């Protein structure tokens, strides 16, 4: 017998639902074939059917502690409405929380996907054992999450933890957010692909060009593969990724003085190729880091600043979403404005 919660990870391309015990064991994971792009009503209906089925299946297992749902985009914490989601076209201003709660007849906790990813890593991954944590999620773009003393830091309106849109290069490439030279323009998957295309167009990347001409898809994995084989152009791209991240991490360390900064998301799979440049930049730019760098090889050194990669891969969001209803009241949200539903379970 063990109590459990249900976590949902609603991604731009897939929908996953999992049952997770309060000790962190994943009991079952469903990947639904429902196409997210087919519109919110169908997706929410399929999601709720799966939740209800899992709830019934594990009813004798222990107490059902609640349901947490991670969604990509900006959520209005007061109303549970999805304000903006570049990865979910057609969901703009959709009352996602209300619809889920209406169908299930119970309260659920809605959270931004990067925040649940951070909570998952904090609970069972790279952040385990630390008091607070900052996480970068390098996906198509760059998300982020701050776990501060065990709770997600939402800020005033739920928009805190967006390192992807802080400036790295004042006159850099324009970003969809309206700024120029955002971190996202140098370190997300879209950025890696853009830099690779530019290098090919400028004639600097003959090996990349050959792979693409042979039908290989130009993506961060291909650039990483060539980088590990010593290809100069590919290595230079990941050098840019690492330097941009290092500039950002150095600033965050100086501002927040947190014990751990975690780099996750798909592009973080190329950690070996870009991480040396993160450390190089951070040592150059952060006096707080230089005063608190950990001794070589120590995972948790008290009073030290750790920079590392995520451990849970694509499942971090599922674990984090399931963790939300398990948290004690005072850790459910770090915002006086947080929606009351998170207190109703
Ligand atoms: Zn931006």
Coordinates of C-alpha atoms and ligand atoms in Angstrom, one line a residue:
X1 CA 0.0 0.0 0.0
X2 CA 1.3 3.3 -1.0
X3 CA -0.3 6.7 -1.7
X4 CA 0.0 8.0 -5.2
X5 CA -0.8 11.0 -7.5
X6 CA -1.4 11.4 -11.2
X7 CA 0.9 13.6 -13.3
X8 CA 0.1 14.8 -16.8
X9 CA 2.6 16.2 -19.3
X10 CA 0.9 18.0 -22.1
X11 CA 3.5 18.7 -24.7
X12 CA 3.4 20.3 -28.1
X13 CA 3.5 16.9 -29.8
X14 CA 2.4 14.4 -27.2
X15 CA 0.3 13.8 -24.1
X16 CA 1.5 11.6 -21.3
X17 CA -0.2 10.6 -18.1
X18 CA 1.6 8.7 -15.2
X19 CA 0.8 7.3 -11.8
X20 CA 3.6 8.0 -9.3
X21 CA 3.9 6.8 -5.7
X22 CA 4.7 9.3 -3.0
X23 CA 8.1 7.6 -2.7
X24 CA 8.8 8.5 -6.3
X25 CA 8.2 5.1 -8.0
X26 CA 6.5 5.4 -11.4
X27 CA 3.7 2.8 -11.4
X28 CA 2.4 3.3 -14.9
X29 CA 2.9 5.7 -17.8
X30 CA 0.5 6.2 -20.7
X31 CA 1.4 7.9 -23.9
X32 CA -1.8 9.0 -25.7
X33 CA -1.9 9.0 -29.4
X34 CA -4.4 12.0 -29.4
X35 CA -2.9 14.6 -31.6
X36 CA -2.5 17.8 -29.5
X37 CA -3.0 19.9 -32.6
X38 CA -6.5 18.5 -33.0
X39 CA -7.8 21.0 -30.6
X40 CA -8.3 21.4 -26.8
X41 CA -11.7 19.7 -26.4
X42 CA -10.5 16.3 -27.8
X43 CA -7.2 16.4 -26.0
X44 CA -8.8 17.3 -22.6
X45 CA -11.4 14.6 -23.1
X46 CA -8.8 12.0 -23.8
X47 CA -6.6 13.2 -20.9
X48 CA -9.5 13.0 -18.5
X49 CA -10.5 9.5 -19.7
X50 CA -7.0 8.3 -19.0
X51 CA -6.9 9.9 -15.6
X52 CA -10.2 8.4 -14.6
X53 CA -9.1 4.9 -15.8
X54 CA -5.8 5.1 -13.9
X55 CA -7.6 6.3 -10.8
X56 CA -9.9 3.3 -10.9
X57 CA -7.0 0.9 -11.6
X58 CA -4.9 2.0 -8.6
X59 CA -7.7 2.8 -6.2
X60 CA -6.8 -0.2 -4.0
X61 CA -3.1 0.8 -4.0
X62 CA -3.5 3.6 -1.5
X63 CA -4.8 7.2 -1.1
X64 CA -5.1 9.2 -4.4
X65 CA -3.4 12.4 -3.4
X66 CA -4.4 14.5 -6.4
X67 CA -3.7 15.5 -10.0
X68 CA -1.0 17.8 -11.4
X69 CA -0.9 18.9 -15.0
X70 CA 2.0 20.5 -16.8
X71 CA 1.2 22.6 -19.9
X72 CA 3.4 24.6 -22.2
X73 CA 2.8 28.3 -22.2
X74 CA 1.8 31.1 -19.9
X75 CA -1.0 30.3 -17.5
X76 CA -3.1 32.8 -15.6
X77 CA -2.7 31.5 -12.1
X78 CA -6.0 33.2 -11.0
X79 CA -8.3 31.8 -13.6
X80 CA -6.4 28.7 -14.9
X81 CA -6.7 30.0 -18.5
X82 CA -3.9 29.3 -20.9
X83 CA -2.9 32.8 -22.0
X84 CA -0.3 32.1 -24.6
X85 CA 1.2 28.9 -25.9
X86 CA 3.4 29.0 -29.0
X87 CA 3.4 25.1 -29.0
X88 CA -0.3 24.7 -28.7
X89 CA -2.0 26.8 -31.5
X90 CA -5.7 26.9 -31.1
X91 CA -5.4 26.8 -27.3
X92 CA -5.2 30.6 -26.9
X93 CA -7.3 31.8 -23.9
X94 CA -8.6 28.2 -23.4
X95 CA -10.0 27.7 -19.9
X96 CA -8.0 24.5 -19.5
X97 CA -8.2 24.2 -15.7
X98 CA -11.9 24.7 -15.6
X99 CA -12.5 22.2 -18.4
X100 CA -10.4 19.5 -16.8
X101 CA -12.0 20.0 -13.3
X102 CA -15.5 20.0 -14.8
X103 CA -14.9 16.7 -16.6
X104 CA -13.2 15.0 -13.6
X105 CA -15.4 16.6 -10.9
X106 CA -12.3 17.2 -8.8
X107 CA -9.7 19.9 -8.3
X108 CA -6.4 19.7 -10.2
X109 CA -3.2 21.7 -10.1
X110 CA -2.2 23.4 -13.3
X111 CA 1.4 24.4 -13.8
X112 CA 3.8 25.6 -16.6
X113 CA 5.7 22.7 -18.2
X114 CA 9.2 24.1 -17.4
X115 CA 8.1 24.5 -13.8
X116 CA 7.0 20.9 -13.4
X117 CA 10.2 19.8 -15.1
X118 CA 12.2 21.7 -12.5
X119 CA 10.0 20.2 -9.7
X120 CA 10.7 16.7 -11.1
X121 CA 14.4 17.2 -11.2
X122 CA 14.3 18.8 -7.7
X123 CA 12.4 15.9 -6.3
X124 CA 14.1 12.9 -7.9
X125 CA 16.8 14.1 -10.2
X126 CA 19.8 16.4 -10.2
X127 CA 18.3 18.7 -7.5
X128 CA 17.6 15.9 -5.0
X129 CA 18.9 16.8 -1.6
X130 CA 19.2 20.5 -2.3
X131 CA 17.2 23.2 -0.7
X132 CA 16.6 25.4 -3.8
X133 CA 17.4 25.0 -7.5
X134 CA 17.3 26.8 -10.9
X135 CA 16.7 24.9 -14.0
X136 CA 17.1 25.7 -17.7
X137 CA 15.1 23.6 -20.1
X138 CA 16.7 23.6 -23.6
X139 CA 13.8 22.5 -25.9
X140 CA 12.7 24.1 -29.1
X141 CA 13.1 27.3 -27.2
X142 CA 14.3 27.8 -23.6
X143 CA 12.2 27.5 -20.6
X144 CA 13.1 27.7 -16.9
X145 CA 12.0 27.0 -13.4
X146 CA 12.9 28.1 -10.0
X147 CA 12.3 25.9 -7.0
X148 CA 12.9 28.1 -3.9
X149 CA 12.9 26.3 -0.6
X150 CA 10.9 23.4 -1.9
X151 CA 8.2 25.4 -3.8
X152 CA 8.0 26.7 -7.3
X153 CA 8.7 30.4 -7.5
X154 CA 5.9 31.9 -9.6
X155 CA 6.5 35.6 -9.2
X156 CA 3.6 38.0 -9.2
X157 CA 1.7 36.6 -12.1
X158 CA 3.2 33.2 -12.7
X159 CA 5.7 34.4 -15.3
X160 CA 8.9 34.0 -13.2
X161 CA 11.7 31.8 -14.4
X162 CA 12.1 32.8 -18.1
X163 CA 15.8 32.8 -18.6
X164 CA 15.3 32.2 -22.4
X165 CA 14.3 35.8 -22.9
X166 CA 17.1 37.6 -21.1
X167 CA 19.6 39.4 -23.2
X168 CA 22.9 37.8 -24.1
X169 CA 23.8 40.0 -27.1
X170 CA 22.2 43.5 -27.1
X171 CA 22.3 43.7 -30.9
X172 CA 21.8 40.0 -31.6
X173 CA 19.2 38.2 -33.7
X174 CA 15.6 39.4 -33.2
X175 CA 13.4 37.2 -31.0
X176 CA 9.7 36.5 -31.3
X177 CA 9.3 38.0 -27.8
X178 CA 10.2 41.5 -29.2
X179 CA 13.8 41.6 -27.8
X180 CA 17.0 41.1 -29.6
X181 CA 19.8 38.6 -28.7
X182 CA 17.8 36.6 -26.2
X183 CA 19.5 33.4 -24.7
X184 CA 17.0 31.4 -26.7
X185 CA 18.5 32.8 -29.9
X186 CA 21.8 31.0 -29.0
X187 CA 21.0 27.9 -27.1
X188 CA 17.7 26.2 -27.9
X189 CA 17.1 23.7 -30.7
X190 CA 15.8 26.3 -33.0
X191 CA 19.0 28.3 -32.4
X192 CA 21.3 25.3 -33.1
X193 CA 19.5 24.6 -36.4
X194 CA 19.6 28.3 -37.3
X195 CA 23.4 28.5 -36.6
X196 CA 23.9 25.3 -38.6
X197 CA 22.0 26.6 -41.6
X198 CA 24.0 29.9 -41.4
X199 CA 27.3 28.0 -41.3
X200 CA 26.3 25.8 -44.3
X201 CA 25.1 28.9 -46.3
X202 CA 28.4 30.7 -45.6
X203 CA 30.4 27.6 -46.7
X204 CA 31.9 27.0 -43.3
X205 CA 30.3 23.6 -42.7
X206 CA 31.1 21.2 -45.5
X207 CA 30.6 18.1 -43.3
X208 CA 27.2 19.3 -42.1
X209 CA 26.3 20.2 -45.7
X210 CA 27.2 16.7 -46.9
X211 CA 25.0 15.0 -44.2
X212 CA 22.1 17.2 -45.1
X213 CA 22.6 16.7 -48.8
X214 CA 22.5 12.9 -48.1
X215 CA 19.1 13.3 -46.6
X216 CA 19.9 13.6 -42.9
X217 CA 17.6 15.9 -40.9
X218 CA 19.3 19.0 -39.7
X219 CA 18.7 18.9 -35.9
X220 CA 20.8 19.3 -32.7
X221 CA 21.5 15.6 -32.6
X222 CA 23.1 15.7 -36.0
X223 CA 25.2 18.7 -35.1
X224 CA 26.2 17.0 -31.8
X225 CA 27.2 13.8 -33.6
X226 CA 29.5 15.7 -35.9
X227 CA 30.9 17.7 -33.0
X228 CA 31.9 14.5 -31.2
X229 CA 33.6 13.4 -34.4
X230 CA 35.7 16.6 -34.3
X231 CA 33.9 18.6 -37.0
X232 CA 35.0 22.2 -36.5
X233 CA 31.8 23.9 -37.5
X234 CA 29.6 21.7 -35.3
X235 CA 32.0 22.2 -32.4
X236 CA 31.8 26.0 -32.9
X237 CA 28.0 25.9 -32.7
X238 CA 28.0 24.1 -29.4
X239 CA 30.7 26.5 -28.2
X240 CA 28.3 29.3 -28.8
X241 CA 25.6 27.4 -27.0
X242 CA 27.9 26.9 -24.0
X243 CA 29.1 30.5 -23.9
X244 CA 25.6 31.9 -24.1
X245 CA 24.4 29.6 -21.3
X246 CA 27.5 30.5 -19.3
X247 CA 26.8 34.2 -19.6
X248 CA 23.3 33.6 -18.4
X249 CA 24.2 31.2 -15.6
X250 CA 26.9 33.6 -14.3
X251 CA 24.2 36.4 -14.0
X252 CA 21.7 34.0 -12.3
X253 CA 24.4 32.9 -9.8
X254 CA 25.2 36.5 -9.0
X255 CA 21.6 37.4 -8.5
X256 CA 20.2 34.3 -6.8
X257 CA 23.1 32.6 -5.0
X258 CA 21.3 29.3 -5.2
X259 CA 23.2 26.0 -4.6
X260 CA 22.4 24.3 -7.9
X261 CA 21.8 25.3 -11.5
X262 CA 20.5 22.4 -13.7
X263 CA 20.6 22.3 -17.5
X264 CA 17.9 20.0 -19.0
X265 CA 15.8 19.5 -22.1
X266 CA 16.6 17.8 -25.4
X267 CA 19.6 19.9 -26.3
X268 CA 21.2 19.2 -23.0
X269 CA 22.0 15.7 -24.4
X270 CA 24.9 17.5 -26.0
X271 CA 26.2 18.4 -22.5
X272 CA 29.7 17.1 -23.2
X273 CA 30.0 19.4 -26.2
X274 CA 28.9 22.6 -24.6
X275 CA 29.4 22.4 -20.8
X276 CA 33.2 23.2 -20.8
X277 CA 32.2 26.7 -22.2
X278 CA 29.6 27.2 -19.5
X279 CA 32.2 26.7 -16.8
X280 CA 34.7 28.9 -18.7
X281 CA 32.3 31.8 -18.9
X282 CA 31.0 31.4 -15.4
X283 CA 34.5 31.5 -14.0
X284 CA 35.2 34.7 -16.0
X285 CA 32.0 36.4 -15.1
X286 CA 30.7 35.4 -11.7
X287 CA 32.6 36.4 -8.6
X288 CA 30.0 34.6 -6.5
X289 CA 30.8 31.4 -8.4
X290 CA 34.5 31.9 -7.9
X291 CA 33.9 32.3 -4.2
X292 CA 31.7 29.1 -4.0
X293 CA 33.0 26.7 -6.7
X294 CA 32.7 23.1 -5.3
X295 CA 35.7 20.8 -4.9
X296 CA 36.1 18.5 -7.9
X297 CA 33.8 15.5 -7.9
X298 CA 31.6 16.4 -4.9
X299 CA 27.9 16.2 -5.6
X300 CA 26.6 18.2 -2.7
X301 CA 29.1 20.4 -1.1
X302 CA 27.5 22.7 1.5
X303 CA 27.9 26.4 0.7
X304 CA 29.0 25.6 -2.9
X305 CA 27.4 26.5 -6.3
X306 CA 26.8 23.4 -8.5
X307 CA 26.2 23.5 -12.2
X308 CA 25.1 20.2 -13.8
X309 CA 22.9 18.4 -16.3
X310 CA 19.4 17.0 -15.6
X311 CA 19.0 13.3 -14.9
X312 CA 15.4 12.4 -15.6
X313 CA 15.2 13.2 -19.3
X314 CA 11.7 13.6 -20.8
X315 CA 10.1 12.2 -17.6
X316 CA 11.0 15.1 -15.4
X317 CA 7.7 16.9 -16.2
X318 CA 5.6 13.8 -15.4
X319 CA 7.3 13.3 -12.0
X320 CA 7.1 17.0 -11.2
X321 CA 3.4 17.2 -12.2
X322 CA 2.6 14.2 -9.9
X323 CA 4.6 15.8 -7.1
X324 CA 2.6 19.0 -7.0
X325 CA -0.5 17.5 -5.1
X326 CA 1.9 15.7 -2.7
X327 CA 3.5 18.9 -1.4
X328 CA 2.7 20.2 2.0
X329 CA 0.4 23.3 1.8
X330 CA 3.1 25.9 2.4
X331 CA 5.2 24.4 -0.5
X332 CA 2.5 24.2 -3.1
X333 CA 3.1 27.7 -4.3
X334 CA 5.4 30.6 -3.7
X335 CA 3.1 33.3 -4.6
X336 CA 0.4 35.1 -2.5
X337 CA -1.5 35.3 -5.8
X338 CA -1.5 31.5 -6.5
X339 CA -4.8 30.1 -7.4
X340 CA -6.8 28.6 -4.5
X341 CA -7.4 25.3 -6.3
X342 CA -4.0 24.2 -5.2
X343 CA -5.1 24.4 -1.7
X344 CA -8.4 22.5 -2.1
X345 CA -7.1 19.0 -2.4
Ligands
LIG1 ZN1 13.2 36.6 -26.6

